PDB file of C-alpha atoms and ligand atoms in Angstrom:
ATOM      1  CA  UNK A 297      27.258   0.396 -28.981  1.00 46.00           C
ATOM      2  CA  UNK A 298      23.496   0.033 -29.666  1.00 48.00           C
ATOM      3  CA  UNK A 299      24.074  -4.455 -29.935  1.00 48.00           C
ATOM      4  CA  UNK A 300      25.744  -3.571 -26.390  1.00 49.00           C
ATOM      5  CA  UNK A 301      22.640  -2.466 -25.040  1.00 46.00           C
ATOM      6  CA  UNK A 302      20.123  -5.286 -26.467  1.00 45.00           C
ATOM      7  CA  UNK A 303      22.626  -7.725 -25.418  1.00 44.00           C
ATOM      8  CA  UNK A 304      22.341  -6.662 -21.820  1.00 45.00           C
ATOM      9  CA  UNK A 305      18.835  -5.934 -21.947  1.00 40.00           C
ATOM     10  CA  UNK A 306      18.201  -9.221 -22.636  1.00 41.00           C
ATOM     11  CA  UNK A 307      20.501 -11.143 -19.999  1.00 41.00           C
ATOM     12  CA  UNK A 308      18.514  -8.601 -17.466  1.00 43.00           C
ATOM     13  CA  UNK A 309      14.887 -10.034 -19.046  1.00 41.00           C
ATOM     14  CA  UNK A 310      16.393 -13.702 -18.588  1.00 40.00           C
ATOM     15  CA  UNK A 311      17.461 -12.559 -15.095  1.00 41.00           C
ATOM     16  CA  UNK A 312      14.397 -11.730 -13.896  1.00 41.00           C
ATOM     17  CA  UNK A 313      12.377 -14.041 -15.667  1.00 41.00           C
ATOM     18  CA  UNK A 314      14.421 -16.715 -14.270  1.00 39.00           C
ATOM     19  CA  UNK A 315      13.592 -15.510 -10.892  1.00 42.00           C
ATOM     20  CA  UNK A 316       9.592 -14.948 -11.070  1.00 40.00           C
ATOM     21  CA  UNK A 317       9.661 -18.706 -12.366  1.00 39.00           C
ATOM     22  CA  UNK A 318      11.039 -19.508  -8.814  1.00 39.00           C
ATOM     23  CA  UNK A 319       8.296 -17.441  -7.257  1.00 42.00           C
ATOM     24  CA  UNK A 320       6.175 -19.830  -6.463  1.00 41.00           C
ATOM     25  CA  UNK A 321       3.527 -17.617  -6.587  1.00 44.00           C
ATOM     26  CA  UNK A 322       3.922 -16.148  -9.996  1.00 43.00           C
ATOM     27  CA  UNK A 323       2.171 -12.996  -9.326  1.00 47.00           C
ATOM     28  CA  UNK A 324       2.464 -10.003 -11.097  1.00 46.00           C
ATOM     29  CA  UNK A 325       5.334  -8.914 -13.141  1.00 54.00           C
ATOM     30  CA  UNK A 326       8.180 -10.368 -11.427  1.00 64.00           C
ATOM     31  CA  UNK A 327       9.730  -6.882 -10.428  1.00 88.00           C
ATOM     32  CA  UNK A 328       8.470  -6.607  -7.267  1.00 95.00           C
ATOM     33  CA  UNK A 329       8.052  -9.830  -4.868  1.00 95.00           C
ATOM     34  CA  UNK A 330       6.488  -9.750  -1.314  1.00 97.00           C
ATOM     35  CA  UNK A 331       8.323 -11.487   1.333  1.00 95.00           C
ATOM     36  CA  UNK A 332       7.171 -12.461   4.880  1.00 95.00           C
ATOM     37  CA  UNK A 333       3.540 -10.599   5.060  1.00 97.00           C
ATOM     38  CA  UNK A 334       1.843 -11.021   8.416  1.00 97.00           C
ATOM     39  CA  UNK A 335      -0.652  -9.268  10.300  1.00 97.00           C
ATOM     40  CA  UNK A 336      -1.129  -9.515  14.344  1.00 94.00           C
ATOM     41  CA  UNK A 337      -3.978 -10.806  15.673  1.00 96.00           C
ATOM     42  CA  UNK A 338      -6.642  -8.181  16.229  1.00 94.00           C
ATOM     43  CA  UNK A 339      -8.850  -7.974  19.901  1.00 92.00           C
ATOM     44  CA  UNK A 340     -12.720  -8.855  19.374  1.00 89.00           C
ATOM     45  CA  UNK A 341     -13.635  -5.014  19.802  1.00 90.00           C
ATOM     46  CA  UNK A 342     -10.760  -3.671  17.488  1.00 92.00           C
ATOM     47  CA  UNK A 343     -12.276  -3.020  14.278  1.00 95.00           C
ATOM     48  CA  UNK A 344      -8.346  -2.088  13.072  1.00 96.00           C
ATOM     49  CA  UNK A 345      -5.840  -4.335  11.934  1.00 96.00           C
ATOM     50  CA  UNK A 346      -1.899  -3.424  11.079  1.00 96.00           C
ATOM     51  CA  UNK A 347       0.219  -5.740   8.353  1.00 97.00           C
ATOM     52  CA  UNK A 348       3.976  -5.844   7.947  1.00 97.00           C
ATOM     53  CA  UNK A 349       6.363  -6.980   5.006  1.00 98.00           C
ATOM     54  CA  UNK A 350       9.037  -6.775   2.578  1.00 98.00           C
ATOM     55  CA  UNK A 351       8.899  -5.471  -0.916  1.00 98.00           C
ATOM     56  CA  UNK A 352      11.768  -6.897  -2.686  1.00 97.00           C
ATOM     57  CA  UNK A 353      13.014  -5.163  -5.948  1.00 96.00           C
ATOM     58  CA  UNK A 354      14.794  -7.916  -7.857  1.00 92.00           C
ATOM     59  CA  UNK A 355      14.810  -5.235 -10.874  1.00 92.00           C
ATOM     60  CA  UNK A 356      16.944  -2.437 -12.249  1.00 92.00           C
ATOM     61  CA  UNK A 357      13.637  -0.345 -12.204  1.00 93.00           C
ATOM     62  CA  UNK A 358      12.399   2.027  -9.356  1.00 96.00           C
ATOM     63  CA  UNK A 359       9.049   0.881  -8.547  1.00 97.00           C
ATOM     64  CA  UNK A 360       6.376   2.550  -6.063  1.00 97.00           C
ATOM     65  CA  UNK A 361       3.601   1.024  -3.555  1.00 98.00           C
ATOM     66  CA  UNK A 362       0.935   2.662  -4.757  1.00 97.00           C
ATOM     67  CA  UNK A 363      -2.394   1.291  -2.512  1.00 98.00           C
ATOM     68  CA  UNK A 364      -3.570  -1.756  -1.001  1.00 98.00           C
ATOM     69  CA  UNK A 365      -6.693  -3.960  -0.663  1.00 98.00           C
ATOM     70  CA  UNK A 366      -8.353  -6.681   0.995  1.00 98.00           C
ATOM     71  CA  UNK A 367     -11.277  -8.499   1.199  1.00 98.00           C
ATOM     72  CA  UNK A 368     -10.995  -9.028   4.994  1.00 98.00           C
ATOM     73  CA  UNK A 369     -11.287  -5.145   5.796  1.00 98.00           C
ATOM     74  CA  UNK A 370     -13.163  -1.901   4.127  1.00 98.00           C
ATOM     75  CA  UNK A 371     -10.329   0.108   3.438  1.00 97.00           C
ATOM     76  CA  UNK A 372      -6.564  -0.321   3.971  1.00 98.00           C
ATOM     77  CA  UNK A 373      -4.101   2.508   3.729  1.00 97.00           C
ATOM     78  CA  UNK A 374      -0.157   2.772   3.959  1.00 98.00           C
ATOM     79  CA  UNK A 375       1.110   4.440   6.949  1.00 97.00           C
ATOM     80  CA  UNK A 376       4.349   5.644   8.759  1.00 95.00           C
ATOM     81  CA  UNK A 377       5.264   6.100  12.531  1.00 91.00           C
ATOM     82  CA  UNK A 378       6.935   9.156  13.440  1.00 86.00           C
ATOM     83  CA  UNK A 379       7.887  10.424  16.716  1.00 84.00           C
ATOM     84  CA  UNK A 380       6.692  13.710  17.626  1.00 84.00           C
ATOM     85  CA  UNK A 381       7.254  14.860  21.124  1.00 86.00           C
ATOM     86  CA  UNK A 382       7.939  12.235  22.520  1.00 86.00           C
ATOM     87  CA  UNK A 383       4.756  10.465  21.359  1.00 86.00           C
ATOM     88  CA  UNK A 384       4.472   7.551  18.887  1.00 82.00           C
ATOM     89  CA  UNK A 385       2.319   9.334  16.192  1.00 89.00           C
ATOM     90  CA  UNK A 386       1.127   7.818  12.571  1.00 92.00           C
ATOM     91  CA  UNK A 387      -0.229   9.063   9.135  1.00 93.00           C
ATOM     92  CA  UNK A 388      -0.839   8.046   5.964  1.00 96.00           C
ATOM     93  CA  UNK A 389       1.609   7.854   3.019  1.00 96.00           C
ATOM     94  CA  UNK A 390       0.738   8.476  -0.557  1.00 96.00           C
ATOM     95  CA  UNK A 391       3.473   6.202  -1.422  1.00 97.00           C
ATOM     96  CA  UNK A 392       6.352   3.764  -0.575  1.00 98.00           C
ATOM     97  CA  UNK A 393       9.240   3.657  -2.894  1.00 97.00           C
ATOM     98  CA  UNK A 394      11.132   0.273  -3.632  1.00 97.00           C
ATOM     99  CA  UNK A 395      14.539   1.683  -5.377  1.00 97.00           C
ATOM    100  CA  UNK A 396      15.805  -0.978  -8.075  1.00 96.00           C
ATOM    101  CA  UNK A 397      17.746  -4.162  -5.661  1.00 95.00           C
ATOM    102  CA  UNK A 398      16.058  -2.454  -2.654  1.00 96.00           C
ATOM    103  CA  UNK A 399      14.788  -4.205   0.029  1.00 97.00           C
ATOM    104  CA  UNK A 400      12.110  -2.283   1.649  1.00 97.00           C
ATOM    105  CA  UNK A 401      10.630  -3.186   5.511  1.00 97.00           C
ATOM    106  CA  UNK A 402       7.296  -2.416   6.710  1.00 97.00           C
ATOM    107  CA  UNK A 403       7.717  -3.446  10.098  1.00 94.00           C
ATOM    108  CA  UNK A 404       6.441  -1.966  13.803  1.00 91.00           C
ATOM    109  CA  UNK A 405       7.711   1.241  14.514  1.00 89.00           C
ATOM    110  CA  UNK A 406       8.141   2.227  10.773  1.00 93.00           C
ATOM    111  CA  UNK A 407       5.973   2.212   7.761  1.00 96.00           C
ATOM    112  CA  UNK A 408       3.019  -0.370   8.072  1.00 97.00           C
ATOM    113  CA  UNK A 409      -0.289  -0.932   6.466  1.00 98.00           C
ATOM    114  CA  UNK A 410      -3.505  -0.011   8.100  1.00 97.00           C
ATOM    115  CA  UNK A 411      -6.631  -1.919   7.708  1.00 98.00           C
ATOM    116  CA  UNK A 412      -9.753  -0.133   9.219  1.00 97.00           C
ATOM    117  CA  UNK A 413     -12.828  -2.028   9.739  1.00 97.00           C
ATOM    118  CA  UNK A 414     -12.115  -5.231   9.777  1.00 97.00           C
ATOM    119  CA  UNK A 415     -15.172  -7.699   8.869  1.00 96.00           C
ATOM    120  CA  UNK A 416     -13.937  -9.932  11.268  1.00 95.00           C
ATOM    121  CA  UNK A 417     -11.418 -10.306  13.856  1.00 96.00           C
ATOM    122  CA  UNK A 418      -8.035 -11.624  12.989  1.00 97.00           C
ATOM    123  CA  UNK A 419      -6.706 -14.566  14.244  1.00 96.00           C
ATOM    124  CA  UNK A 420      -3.358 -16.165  14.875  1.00 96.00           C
ATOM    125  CA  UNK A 421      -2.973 -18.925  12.566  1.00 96.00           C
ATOM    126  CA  UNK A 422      -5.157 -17.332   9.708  1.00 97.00           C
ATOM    127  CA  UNK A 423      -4.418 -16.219   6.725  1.00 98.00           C
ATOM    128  CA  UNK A 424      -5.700 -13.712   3.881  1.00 98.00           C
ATOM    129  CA  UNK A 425      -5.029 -12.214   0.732  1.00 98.00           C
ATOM    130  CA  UNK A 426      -3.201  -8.859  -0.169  1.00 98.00           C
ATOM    131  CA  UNK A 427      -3.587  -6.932  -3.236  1.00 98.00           C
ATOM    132  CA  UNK A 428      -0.777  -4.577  -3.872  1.00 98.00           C
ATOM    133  CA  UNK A 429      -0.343  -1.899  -6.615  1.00 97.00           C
ATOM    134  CA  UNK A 430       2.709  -1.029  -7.775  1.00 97.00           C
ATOM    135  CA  UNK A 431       3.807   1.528 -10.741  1.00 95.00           C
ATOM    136  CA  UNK A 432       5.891  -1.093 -12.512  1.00 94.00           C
ATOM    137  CA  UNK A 433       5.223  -4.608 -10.782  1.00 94.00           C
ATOM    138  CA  UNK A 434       1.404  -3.893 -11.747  1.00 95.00           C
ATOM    139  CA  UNK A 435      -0.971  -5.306  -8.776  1.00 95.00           C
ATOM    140  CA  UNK A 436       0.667  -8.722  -7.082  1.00 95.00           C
ATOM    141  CA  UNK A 437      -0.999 -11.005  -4.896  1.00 96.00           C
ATOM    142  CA  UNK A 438       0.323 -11.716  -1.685  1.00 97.00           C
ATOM    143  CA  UNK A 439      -1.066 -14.374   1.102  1.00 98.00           C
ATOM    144  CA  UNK A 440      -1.021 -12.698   4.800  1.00 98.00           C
ATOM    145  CA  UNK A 441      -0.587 -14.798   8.033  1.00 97.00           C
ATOM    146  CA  UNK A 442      -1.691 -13.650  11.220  1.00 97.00           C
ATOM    147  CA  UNK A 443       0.359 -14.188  13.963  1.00 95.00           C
ATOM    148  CA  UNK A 444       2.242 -13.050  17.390  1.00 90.00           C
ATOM    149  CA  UNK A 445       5.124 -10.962  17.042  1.00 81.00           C
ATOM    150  CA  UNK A 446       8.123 -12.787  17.664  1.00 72.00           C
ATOM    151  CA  UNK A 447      10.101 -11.891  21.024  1.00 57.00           C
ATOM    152  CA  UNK A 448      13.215 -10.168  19.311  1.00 55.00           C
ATOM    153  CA  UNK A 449      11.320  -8.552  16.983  1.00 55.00           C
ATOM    154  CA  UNK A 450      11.133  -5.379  19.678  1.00 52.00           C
ATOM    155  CA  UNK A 451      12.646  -4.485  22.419  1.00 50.00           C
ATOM    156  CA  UNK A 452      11.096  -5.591  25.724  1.00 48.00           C
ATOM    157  CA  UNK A 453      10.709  -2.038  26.794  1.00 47.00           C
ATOM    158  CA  UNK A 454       7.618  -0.838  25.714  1.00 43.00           C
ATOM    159  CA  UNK A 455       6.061   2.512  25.778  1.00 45.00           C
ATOM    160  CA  UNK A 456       4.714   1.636  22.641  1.00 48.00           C
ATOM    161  CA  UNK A 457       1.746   4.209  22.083  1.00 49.00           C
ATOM    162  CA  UNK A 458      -1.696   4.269  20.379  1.00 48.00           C
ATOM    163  CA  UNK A 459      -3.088   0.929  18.926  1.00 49.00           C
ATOM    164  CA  UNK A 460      -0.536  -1.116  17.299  1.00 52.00           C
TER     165      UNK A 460
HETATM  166 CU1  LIG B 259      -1.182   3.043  11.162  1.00 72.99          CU
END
């Protein structure tokens, strides 16, 4: 029983070890990886900027978002869209779960990060780095680019409210 359990505790370390080798990156723990981060360019007068991406649990561990940070903006929180009367409303989340072989999406219309006052304006073709803090994946690096949404990313029809 109890060799049962080291033996597959181990093929789960090799697993994942395995896999943070192929990172690239090599960031963090290896639990956790970030996948296709990317911010939208901001207007000269916006002193807010809004990044997307995925959080990719290649573990058997629940992990948690706990914060963000960047050097390109004073603060940055973790946010959610809701719909409340018919309006487009967001507010901040304390935390974002990533459930062991989850794939979580930050994406418009959902959960998002916030940046508030921005040092400079962002541009399309830029990029800059992410810090994320995680329960389990400890704080990973990620690289941001700053682009245009693509066209099928939303629906042509707008009514898309407030400033993202
Ligand atoms: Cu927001």
């Amino acid at each position: 029983m109890k060799s049962g359990i080291v033996v597959a505790l181990s093929i789960f370390l090799g697993w994942s070890t395995a896999f943070s080798h192929g990172d690239g990156d090599g960031h963090g723990m290896g639990f956790v990886r970030v996948e296709q981060a990317w911010a939208r360019p901001s207007p000269p007068m916006v002193k807010n900027g809004v990044v997307y991406l995925r959080l990719k649990n290649r573990s058997n561990k629940p992990d948690r978002l706990l914060g963000v940070s960047t050097p390109v903006a004073k603060r940055a929180e973790l946010h959610e869209h809701q719909m409340k009367g018919g309006m487009a409303m967001m507010r901040p989340v304390e935390g974002i779960d990533v459930p062991p072989g989850a794939l979580v999406s930050l994406h418009p219309g959902g959960l998002h990060i916030m940046l508030f006052d921005l040092h400079e304006p962002l541009k399309a073709g830029q990029h800059f780095p992410l810090s994320l803090e995680l329960t389990q994946s400890g704080r990973i690096e990620a690289e941001v680019e700053v682009r245009e949404m693509e066209a099928h990313a939303r629906k042509p029809k707008g009514g898309h409210h407030g400033m993202h």
